[in-house]
Short mmCIF file of C-alpha atoms in Angstrom, two decimals:
data_model
loop_
_atom_site.label_atom_id
_atom_site.label_comp_id
_atom_site.label_asym_id
_atom_site.label_seq_id
_atom_site.Cartn_x
_atom_site.Cartn_y
_atom_site.Cartn_z
CA MET A 1 -0.46 -0.23 -0.14
CA ASP A 2 1.21 3.62 -0.98
CA PHE A 3 1.28 5.88 2.47
CA ASN A 4 -1.57 7.53 2.20
CA THR A 5 -3.53 3.77 1.86
CA GLU A 6 -1.39 3.03 4.58
CA CYS A 7 -2.81 5.88 7.06
CA ILE A 8 -6.60 4.45 6.11
CA HIS A 9 -6.17 0.97 6.47
CA ALA A 10 -3.14 -0.42 8.22
CA GLY A 11 -2.86 -2.01 11.28
CA TYR A 12 -7.37 -3.07 11.03
CA GLN A 13 -8.66 -4.36 7.94
CA ALA A 14 -12.52 -5.73 8.64
CA GLY A 15 -12.96 -9.10 7.76
CA ASN A 16 -16.10 -10.08 6.22
CA GLY A 17 -18.96 -9.52 8.76
CA GLN A 18 -16.68 -7.45 10.64
CA PRO A 19 -16.78 -3.99 12.49
CA ARG A 20 -16.52 -1.39 9.29
CA THR A 21 -14.27 0.59 12.18
CA LEU A 22 -11.73 -0.61 14.44
CA PRO A 23 -13.59 -2.33 17.20
CA ILE A 24 -12.44 -0.33 21.28
CA ALA A 25 -11.35 -2.76 22.84
CA LEU A 26 -12.73 -2.35 26.99
CA SER A 27 -11.54 -5.01 28.42
CA THR A 28 -8.22 -4.91 31.02
CA THR A 29 -7.85 -8.91 30.75
CA TYR A 30 -8.87 -11.80 28.65
CA PRO A 31 -9.64 -14.92 29.68
CA TYR A 32 -8.54 -18.52 28.72
CA ALA A 33 -8.98 -22.35 28.75
CA SER A 34 -6.12 -23.46 30.15
CA CYS A 35 -2.57 -22.53 32.56
CA GLU A 36 -0.52 -24.02 29.42
CA GLN A 37 -1.47 -21.46 27.44
CA VAL A 38 -1.64 -17.90 29.68
CA ALA A 39 2.38 -19.48 30.06
CA ARG A 40 2.97 -20.13 26.33
CA LEU A 41 1.50 -16.43 26.39
CA PHE A 42 4.26 -15.12 29.52
CA ASP A 43 7.30 -16.70 28.19
CA LEU A 44 6.35 -14.30 24.30
CA SER A 45 6.41 -17.91 22.60
CA GLU A 46 2.77 -17.48 21.86
CA GLU A 47 0.50 -13.90 20.51
CA GLY A 48 -1.75 -12.75 22.18
CA PHE A 49 -3.28 -10.84 25.04
CA PHE A 50 -3.22 -11.23 29.06
CA TYR A 51 -2.97 -8.20 30.44
CA SER A 52 -3.84 -4.19 29.06
CA ARG A 53 -1.31 -2.79 30.95
CA ILE A 54 1.00 -4.00 28.49
CA ALA A 55 -1.26 -4.52 25.49
CA ASN A 56 -4.55 -4.66 24.22
CA PRO A 57 -6.08 -5.36 20.93
CA THR A 58 -7.28 -1.75 19.63
CA CYS A 59 -3.63 -0.27 20.62
CA ASP A 60 -1.94 -3.18 18.86
CA ALA A 61 -3.65 -2.00 16.00
CA VAL A 62 -2.71 1.91 16.47
CA GLU A 63 0.98 0.80 17.27
CA ARG A 64 1.21 -1.72 13.63
CA LYS A 65 -0.40 1.12 11.87
CA ILE A 66 2.19 4.31 12.83
CA ALA A 67 5.00 1.54 12.30
CA ALA A 68 3.69 0.80 9.16
CA LEU A 69 4.00 4.54 8.88
CA GLU A 70 7.16 5.03 9.59
CA GLY A 71 9.17 1.93 8.49
CA GLY A 72 9.16 0.22 11.24
CA VAL A 73 9.17 -2.95 12.36
CA GLY A 74 7.09 -2.69 15.13
CA ALA A 75 5.82 0.37 18.17
CA LEU A 76 4.12 0.91 21.59
CA LEU A 77 2.00 3.67 22.47
CA THR A 78 2.22 5.58 25.89
CA SER A 79 0.62 7.65 27.67
CA SER A 80 2.15 11.13 26.15
CA GLY A 81 5.38 12.17 24.53
CA GLN A 82 7.11 12.80 27.35
CA ALA A 83 6.52 8.58 28.34
CA ALA A 84 7.81 7.90 25.24
CA ASN A 85 10.92 9.66 25.33
CA LEU A 86 11.52 7.89 28.84
CA ILE A 87 11.07 5.11 27.43
CA ALA A 88 13.24 5.51 24.78
CA VAL A 89 15.76 5.87 26.45
CA LEU A 90 15.83 3.94 29.75
CA ASN A 91 15.44 0.81 27.19
CA VAL A 92 19.22 1.36 26.47
CA ALA A 93 20.42 3.48 29.58
CA SER A 94 20.41 2.98 32.98
CA ALA A 95 22.75 4.21 36.31
CA GLY A 96 25.90 5.43 35.65
CA ASP A 97 25.15 5.82 31.50
CA SER A 98 24.77 8.68 29.19
CA ILE A 99 23.36 10.40 26.70
CA VAL A 100 23.74 12.58 23.80
CA ALA A 101 21.79 15.34 22.46
CA SER A 102 20.63 18.28 20.28
CA SER A 103 20.36 21.45 22.50
CA ALA A 104 17.51 22.32 20.12
CA ILE A 105 14.68 20.28 21.74
CA TYR A 106 11.52 21.03 23.58
CA GLY A 107 12.16 22.34 26.91
CA GLY A 108 9.72 19.36 29.05
CA THR A 109 12.51 17.07 27.37
CA VAL A 110 15.59 19.46 28.61
CA ASN A 111 14.11 18.85 31.89
CA LEU A 112 13.01 15.44 31.59
CA PHE A 113 17.00 14.64 30.52
CA SER A 114 18.87 17.02 32.83
CA VAL A 115 17.02 16.63 35.80
CA THR A 116 15.09 13.21 36.50
CA LEU A 117 17.19 11.00 34.09
CA ARG A 118 20.19 12.73 36.47
CA ARG A 119 18.24 11.50 39.20
CA PHE A 120 18.45 8.13 37.91
CA GLY A 121 22.15 8.67 36.83
CA ILE A 122 21.97 9.06 34.33
CA GLU A 123 23.69 12.41 32.04
CA THR A 124 22.93 13.91 29.62
CA ARG A 125 25.34 16.11 27.37
CA TYR A 126 24.35 18.62 24.84
CA VAL A 127 25.40 19.62 21.46
CA GLY A 128 24.37 22.01 18.66
CA PRO A 129 21.52 20.82 16.03
CA ARG A 130 23.94 21.74 13.55
CA ALA A 131 27.33 19.88 15.14
CA THR A 132 29.15 17.95 12.84
CA GLU A 133 30.03 14.06 13.72
CA ASP A 134 33.72 15.06 15.68
CA GLU A 135 31.87 17.66 17.64
CA ILE A 136 29.22 15.30 18.78
CA LEU A 137 31.81 12.05 18.78
CA SER A 138 33.78 14.39 21.25
CA ALA A 139 30.96 14.23 23.28
CA VAL A 140 30.54 10.37 23.37
CA ASP A 141 32.67 7.80 25.88
CA GLY A 142 32.67 4.17 26.75
CA THR A 143 28.82 5.14 29.26
CA THR A 144 27.10 6.52 26.16
CA LYS A 145 24.03 4.41 25.13
CA ALA A 146 22.27 7.13 22.38
CA VAL A 147 22.19 10.11 20.74
CA PHE A 148 18.66 12.47 20.76
CA GLY A 149 17.82 14.63 19.15
CA GLU A 150 14.14 16.65 17.39
CA THR A 151 13.39 16.46 13.23
CA VAL A 152 12.02 20.04 13.96
CA ALA A 153 13.13 21.62 17.05
CA ASN A 154 9.98 22.86 19.54
CA PRO A 155 9.58 25.80 19.56
CA ALA A 156 12.95 26.77 17.72
CA LEU A 157 12.46 25.13 14.84
CA ASP A 158 15.56 24.18 14.14
CA VAL A 159 16.02 20.87 11.58
CA LEU A 160 18.16 18.22 12.85
CA ASP A 161 20.34 17.05 10.35
CA ILE A 162 19.59 13.40 10.36
CA GLU A 163 21.84 11.78 8.23
CA THR A 164 25.15 13.82 10.19
CA PHE A 165 24.11 12.90 13.51
CA ALA A 166 23.29 9.39 12.32
CA ALA A 167 26.68 9.28 10.90
CA ALA A 168 28.20 10.04 14.56
CA ALA A 169 25.87 7.72 16.39
CA HIS A 170 26.80 5.24 14.06
CA ARG A 171 30.04 5.28 14.09
CA ALA A 172 30.43 4.93 17.36
CA GLY A 173 27.84 1.70 18.16
CA LEU A 174 24.92 3.61 18.80
CA PRO A 175 21.56 3.91 18.28
CA LEU A 176 20.60 7.91 17.28
CA ILE A 177 16.63 8.75 18.65
CA VAL A 178 14.11 11.15 16.37
CA ASP A 179 11.58 12.62 17.95
CA ASN A 180 9.40 12.81 14.88
CA THR A 181 6.50 14.95 17.00
CA PHE A 182 6.09 17.66 14.72
CA PRO A 183 6.68 16.68 10.88
CA THR A 184 5.07 13.16 11.62
CA PRO A 185 6.02 10.62 8.87
CA VAL A 186 4.24 12.56 6.52
CA LEU A 187 6.93 14.80 5.95
CA CYS A 188 9.97 13.21 7.07
CA ARG A 189 10.25 9.73 7.91
CA PRO A 190 13.38 10.19 9.66
CA MET A 191 14.52 5.83 9.56
CA ASP A 192 15.00 6.56 5.53
CA TRP A 193 17.62 9.23 6.41
CA GLY A 194 19.60 6.59 9.12
CA ALA A 195 17.50 7.18 12.65
CA ASP A 196 16.73 3.84 14.33
CA ILE A 197 14.38 4.82 16.94
CA VAL A 198 11.62 7.07 16.42
CA THR A 199 9.59 8.35 19.38
CA HIS A 200 5.95 11.11 18.93
CA SER A 201 3.91 13.34 21.13
CA THR A 202 0.95 11.76 19.75
CA THR A 203 -0.64 14.47 21.32
CA LYS A 204 -0.21 16.77 18.79
CA TYR A 205 -0.39 15.92 14.83
CA ILE A 206 -1.32 12.50 15.26
CA ASP A 207 -4.40 12.82 17.02
CA GLY A 208 -4.71 16.96 15.65
CA HIS A 209 -7.85 17.86 17.67
CA ALA A 210 -6.59 18.36 21.15
CA MET A 211 -8.99 15.22 22.92
CA THR A 212 -6.02 12.58 23.69
CA VAL A 213 -2.53 12.87 25.51
CA GLY A 214 -0.77 9.74 24.19
CA GLY A 215 3.12 9.13 23.00
CA VAL A 216 4.87 6.56 20.29
CA VAL A 217 7.96 4.24 20.45
CA VAL A 218 8.25 3.28 17.10
CA ASP A 219 11.86 0.81 16.57
CA SER A 220 13.63 0.43 12.84
CA GLY A 221 14.55 -3.02 14.01
CA ARG A 222 17.86 -1.97 12.22
CA PHE A 223 20.28 -1.43 14.65
CA ASP A 224 22.37 -4.29 15.39
CA TRP A 225 22.61 -4.60 19.16
CA GLU A 226 25.03 -7.69 19.20
CA ALA A 227 27.91 -5.88 16.82
CA SER A 228 27.69 -3.10 18.87
CA GLY A 229 28.72 -4.68 22.31
CA ARG A 230 27.41 -2.17 24.08
CA PHE A 231 24.33 -3.45 25.19
CA PRO A 232 24.02 -6.18 27.42
CA GLY A 233 20.49 -5.64 28.25
CA LEU A 234 19.78 -6.92 25.17
CA THR A 235 22.35 -9.57 24.76
CA GLU A 236 22.36 -11.33 27.56
CA PRO A 237 19.76 -12.87 29.76
CA ASP A 238 17.56 -10.26 31.15
CA GLU A 239 16.59 -12.66 34.57
CA SER A 240 13.42 -10.54 35.34
CA TYR A 241 11.61 -12.47 32.55
CA HIS A 242 12.81 -15.75 32.30
CA GLY A 243 16.62 -15.32 31.48
CA THR A 244 15.00 -13.85 27.22
CA VAL A 245 17.43 -12.88 25.32
CA TYR A 246 16.22 -10.25 23.23
CA THR A 247 18.50 -10.66 20.01
CA ARG A 248 18.36 -14.01 20.31
CA ASP A 249 14.81 -14.69 20.86
CA PHE A 250 13.22 -11.54 18.79
CA GLY A 251 15.77 -10.46 15.74
CA ASP A 252 14.72 -7.45 15.08
CA SER A 253 12.07 -6.66 17.26
CA ALA A 254 14.76 -6.89 20.43
CA TYR A 255 14.59 -3.25 21.10
CA ILE A 256 11.28 -2.90 21.22
CA VAL A 257 9.83 -6.32 22.50
CA LYS A 258 11.95 -5.44 25.76
CA ALA A 259 10.95 -1.98 25.88
CA ARG A 260 7.13 -3.21 26.06
CA VAL A 261 7.42 -6.50 28.64
CA GLN A 262 10.25 -4.89 30.69
CA LEU A 263 9.62 -1.18 30.86
CA MET A 264 6.26 -0.58 29.59
CA ARG A 265 5.23 -4.12 31.90
CA ASP A 266 7.08 -2.10 35.15
CA LEU A 267 6.33 1.69 34.55
CA GLY A 268 2.76 1.30 33.44
CA CYS A 269 1.72 4.08 30.97
CA TYR A 270 0.22 2.41 28.62
CA PRO A 271 -2.99 4.20 26.84
CA PRO A 272 -6.57 3.27 27.17
CA ALA A 273 -8.21 1.86 24.66
CA THR A 274 -10.06 4.65 23.86
CA ASN A 275 -7.41 6.73 22.78
CA ALA A 276 -5.84 4.57 20.64
CA PHE A 277 -9.20 4.51 18.99
CA ILE A 278 -9.33 8.46 18.47
CA LEU A 279 -5.13 8.34 16.96
CA ASN A 280 -6.92 5.58 14.30
CA GLU A 281 -9.27 7.44 13.18
CA THR A 282 -7.42 11.05 13.01
CA LEU A 283 -4.58 8.77 11.34
CA GLU A 284 -6.68 8.61 8.41
CA THR A 285 -7.51 12.23 7.36
CA LEU A 286 -3.34 12.98 8.97
CA PRO A 287 -1.97 13.52 5.14
CA LEU A 288 -3.93 16.13 4.02
CA ARG A 289 -4.20 18.40 7.39
CA MET A 290 -0.61 18.56 7.35
CA ALA A 291 -0.89 19.72 3.76
CA GLN A 292 -3.13 22.58 4.95
CA HIS A 293 -1.01 23.17 8.10
CA GLY A 294 1.48 23.69 6.73
CA SER A 295 0.50 25.36 3.59
CA ASN A 296 -1.45 28.13 6.36
CA ALA A 297 1.80 27.97 8.17
CA LEU A 298 3.89 29.05 5.15
CA ALA A 299 1.83 31.94 4.20
CA VAL A 300 1.32 33.60 7.86
CA ALA A 301 5.53 33.22 7.75
CA ARG A 302 5.63 35.24 4.67
CA TRP A 303 3.30 37.44 5.81
CA LEU A 304 5.09 37.37 9.66
CA GLU A 305 8.37 38.64 7.79
CA GLY A 306 7.05 41.47 6.70
CA ARG A 307 5.92 43.66 9.68
CA PRO A 308 8.21 45.93 11.07
CA GLU A 309 6.86 45.05 14.51
CA VAL A 310 8.45 41.80 14.16
CA GLU A 311 12.41 41.06 14.38
CA SER A 312 12.30 37.97 12.98
CA VAL A 313 10.95 34.99 11.98
CA SER A 314 11.91 30.97 12.21
CA TYR A 315 10.27 28.79 9.46
CA PRO A 316 12.06 26.51 8.15
CA GLY A 317 10.26 26.53 5.11
CA LEU A 318 11.08 30.61 3.92
CA GLU A 319 13.93 30.88 2.12
CA SER A 320 15.53 33.06 4.60
CA SER A 321 16.24 30.52 6.74
CA PRO A 322 19.72 28.92 7.43
CA ASP A 323 17.71 25.39 7.94
CA HIS A 324 16.26 26.27 4.52
CA ASP A 325 18.33 23.76 2.89
CA LEU A 326 18.46 20.65 5.26
CA ALA A 327 14.22 21.23 4.85
CA GLY A 328 14.73 21.24 1.78
CA LYS A 329 16.25 17.44 2.04
CA TYR A 330 14.60 16.03 4.32
CA LEU A 331 11.17 17.79 4.68
CA PRO A 332 10.47 18.85 1.58
CA SER A 333 6.28 18.57 0.89
CA GLY A 334 6.61 20.83 3.60
CA CYS A 335 7.51 21.56 7.47
CA CYS A 336 4.54 21.35 9.76
CA GLY A 337 2.28 24.02 10.90
CA VAL A 338 4.31 26.04 13.55
CA ILE A 339 6.53 28.90 13.30
CA SER A 340 8.24 30.58 16.24
CA PHE A 341 8.87 34.48 15.79
CA VAL A 342 10.50 37.25 18.31
CA LEU A 343 8.23 40.30 18.91
CA SER A 344 10.27 43.90 18.98
CA GLY A 345 9.35 44.90 22.67
CA GLY A 346 10.71 42.13 24.02
CA ARG A 347 8.64 39.75 27.08
CA GLU A 348 5.97 42.60 28.08
CA ARG A 349 5.53 43.01 24.64
CA ALA A 350 4.84 39.50 23.65
CA ALA A 351 2.50 38.48 26.05
CA ALA A 352 0.49 41.86 25.38
CA LEU A 353 0.16 40.82 21.29
CA LEU A 354 -0.85 37.37 22.92
CA ASP A 355 -3.32 39.22 24.88
CA ALA A 356 -4.94 41.05 22.00
CA LEU A 357 -5.48 38.16 19.83
CA GLU A 358 -9.11 37.12 19.52
CA MET A 359 -9.32 33.85 17.41
CA VAL A 360 -6.62 32.67 18.10
CA ARG A 361 -6.45 31.51 21.45
CA ILE A 362 -3.60 31.23 24.38
CA GLU A 363 -2.69 27.65 24.75
CA VAL A 364 -0.39 25.15 26.21
CA HIS A 365 -0.73 22.86 23.31
CA VAL A 366 -0.14 22.80 19.56
CA ALA A 367 -0.27 21.48 16.31
CA ASP A 368 -4.16 20.82 15.86
CA SER A 369 -6.77 21.69 14.40
CA GLN A 370 -7.50 25.11 15.96
CA THR A 371 -4.84 28.01 16.01
CA CYS A 372 -2.95 28.33 19.23
CA ALA A 373 0.12 30.46 20.47
CA LEU A 374 2.58 30.70 23.30
CA HIS A 375 5.14 32.73 25.17
CA PRO A 376 7.47 29.80 25.78
CA ALA A 377 9.33 31.51 27.79
CA SER A 378 6.72 32.07 30.91
CA SER A 379 5.38 28.46 30.28
CA THR A 380 6.59 25.28 28.32
CA HIS A 381 10.34 26.81 28.24
CA ARG A 382 9.62 28.21 32.08
CA GLN A 383 12.08 25.62 34.16
CA LEU A 384 15.36 26.40 31.74
CA THR A 385 17.69 28.40 33.26
CA ASP A 386 18.84 31.55 30.83
CA ASP A 387 21.87 29.45 29.27
CA GLN A 388 19.45 26.49 28.63
CA LEU A 389 16.67 29.15 26.95
CA ALA A 390 19.98 30.34 24.44
CA ALA A 391 21.35 27.22 23.39
CA ALA A 392 17.32 25.99 22.77
CA GLY A 393 17.03 28.79 20.62
CA VAL A 394 13.80 30.82 22.98
CA GLY A 395 14.78 34.35 23.27
CA PRO A 396 11.95 35.93 25.88
CA GLY A 397 10.39 37.76 23.24
CA LEU A 398 9.95 34.96 20.90
CA VAL A 399 6.20 33.36 20.20
CA ARG A 400 5.38 29.92 18.86
CA LEU A 401 1.91 30.42 16.79
CA SER A 402 0.86 26.50 16.02
CA CYS A 403 -1.61 27.55 12.50
CA GLY A 404 -4.39 25.41 12.64
CA LEU A 405 -6.52 24.71 9.39
CA GLU A 406 -8.73 28.01 9.42
CA SER A 407 -7.85 29.75 6.44
CA PRO A 408 -4.25 31.27 6.51
CA GLU A 409 -6.64 35.04 5.85
CA ALA A 410 -8.32 34.30 8.78
CA ILE A 411 -5.27 33.76 11.20
CA ILE A 412 -3.26 36.85 9.70
CA SER A 413 -5.96 39.16 10.05
CA ASP A 414 -6.68 38.42 13.76
CA LEU A 415 -2.99 38.36 13.96
CA GLU A 416 -2.17 42.35 12.17
CA GLN A 417 -5.90 43.53 14.51
CA ALA A 418 -3.20 42.03 17.43
CA LEU A 419 -0.44 44.38 16.05
CA ALA A 420 -2.37 46.68 16.04
CA ALA A 421 -3.78 46.86 19.40
CA ILE A 422 -0.54 47.08 21.11
CA ALA A 423 1.44 49.28 18.57
#
């Protein structure tokens, strides 16, 4: 199936006389006729469901769909995008280990890596989003277990040079984990450029309607864990799961199986079936929605560039963007619907602009059907130091604008009246 067709049909196809839409399996457990069969399920020698903290039929169908869309061998839904990034890292790193991450990533992820993972004994070292292979490798040592970046950074809109980060990671025998939330697989498939693991906050464009919080981890199945020699958790017996050796017993799916039966088993951050059902429905229209989000954002970004009140506009689709060439390479069909711009007058004037908007609402959200705006320095990135804000490309006057599915003229009209109101 081609990509647009997979958005509709991958994961679940109704059989003869079966429900047209994906059924919602509202059940925590699944009865069986014999202890022997349940034992086989726990031994992972038979496919099936036994407890919805680990797997559920509705969630499973959506995991299969997202894995197909990203070009992976398997996927694991989570209760949030933060949970997805946490599991993606904890699946390979533990106390005493380190990871290397691009500095241009979401503020919540910076806090997760710099504060919470540090409490777990995992160090994070940051490099710039345009770091060279050698610069990335200079941050790697014998404790390093992964390299991490965002395809399009939230909210700085820096484009990750995926091939460079992948080449550096692979030279060191490490997997590259890429958060692909903003482009979605419609606009970029990081695995096609060398990424090994892809994560998403499905709360954003994959849901697209501000209805469900969620995340997903997708495994490419291409990283050679045994050849790397750095991952005994995948290549040696797991005594917490009957001595399972994931690479031996599950081959290309070793990483995602371990994430499910070890980490999801213990952390329990699995989404309800109702959330997965909503994601399946919204995935069917994802290509259509991403095209509209992208065209709206480009029109609004070009208009903002011409306004004297605006000091700068960050949008990779603009010819003036320093990431325009990278966007042309990795995002030829568009760069998502999010724009960041800096308003002259700093923090106070940026806040005044948001207060003057009428149709566009101030929301701690991004990437859905309704246009919304936020001042990151006082909200999503409020916990960061000034140095961390600078590294993430978040200045005090930065406004993040998420262009929805309204007409571009309506979005521009609201921005125009708000700028006039604070003149």
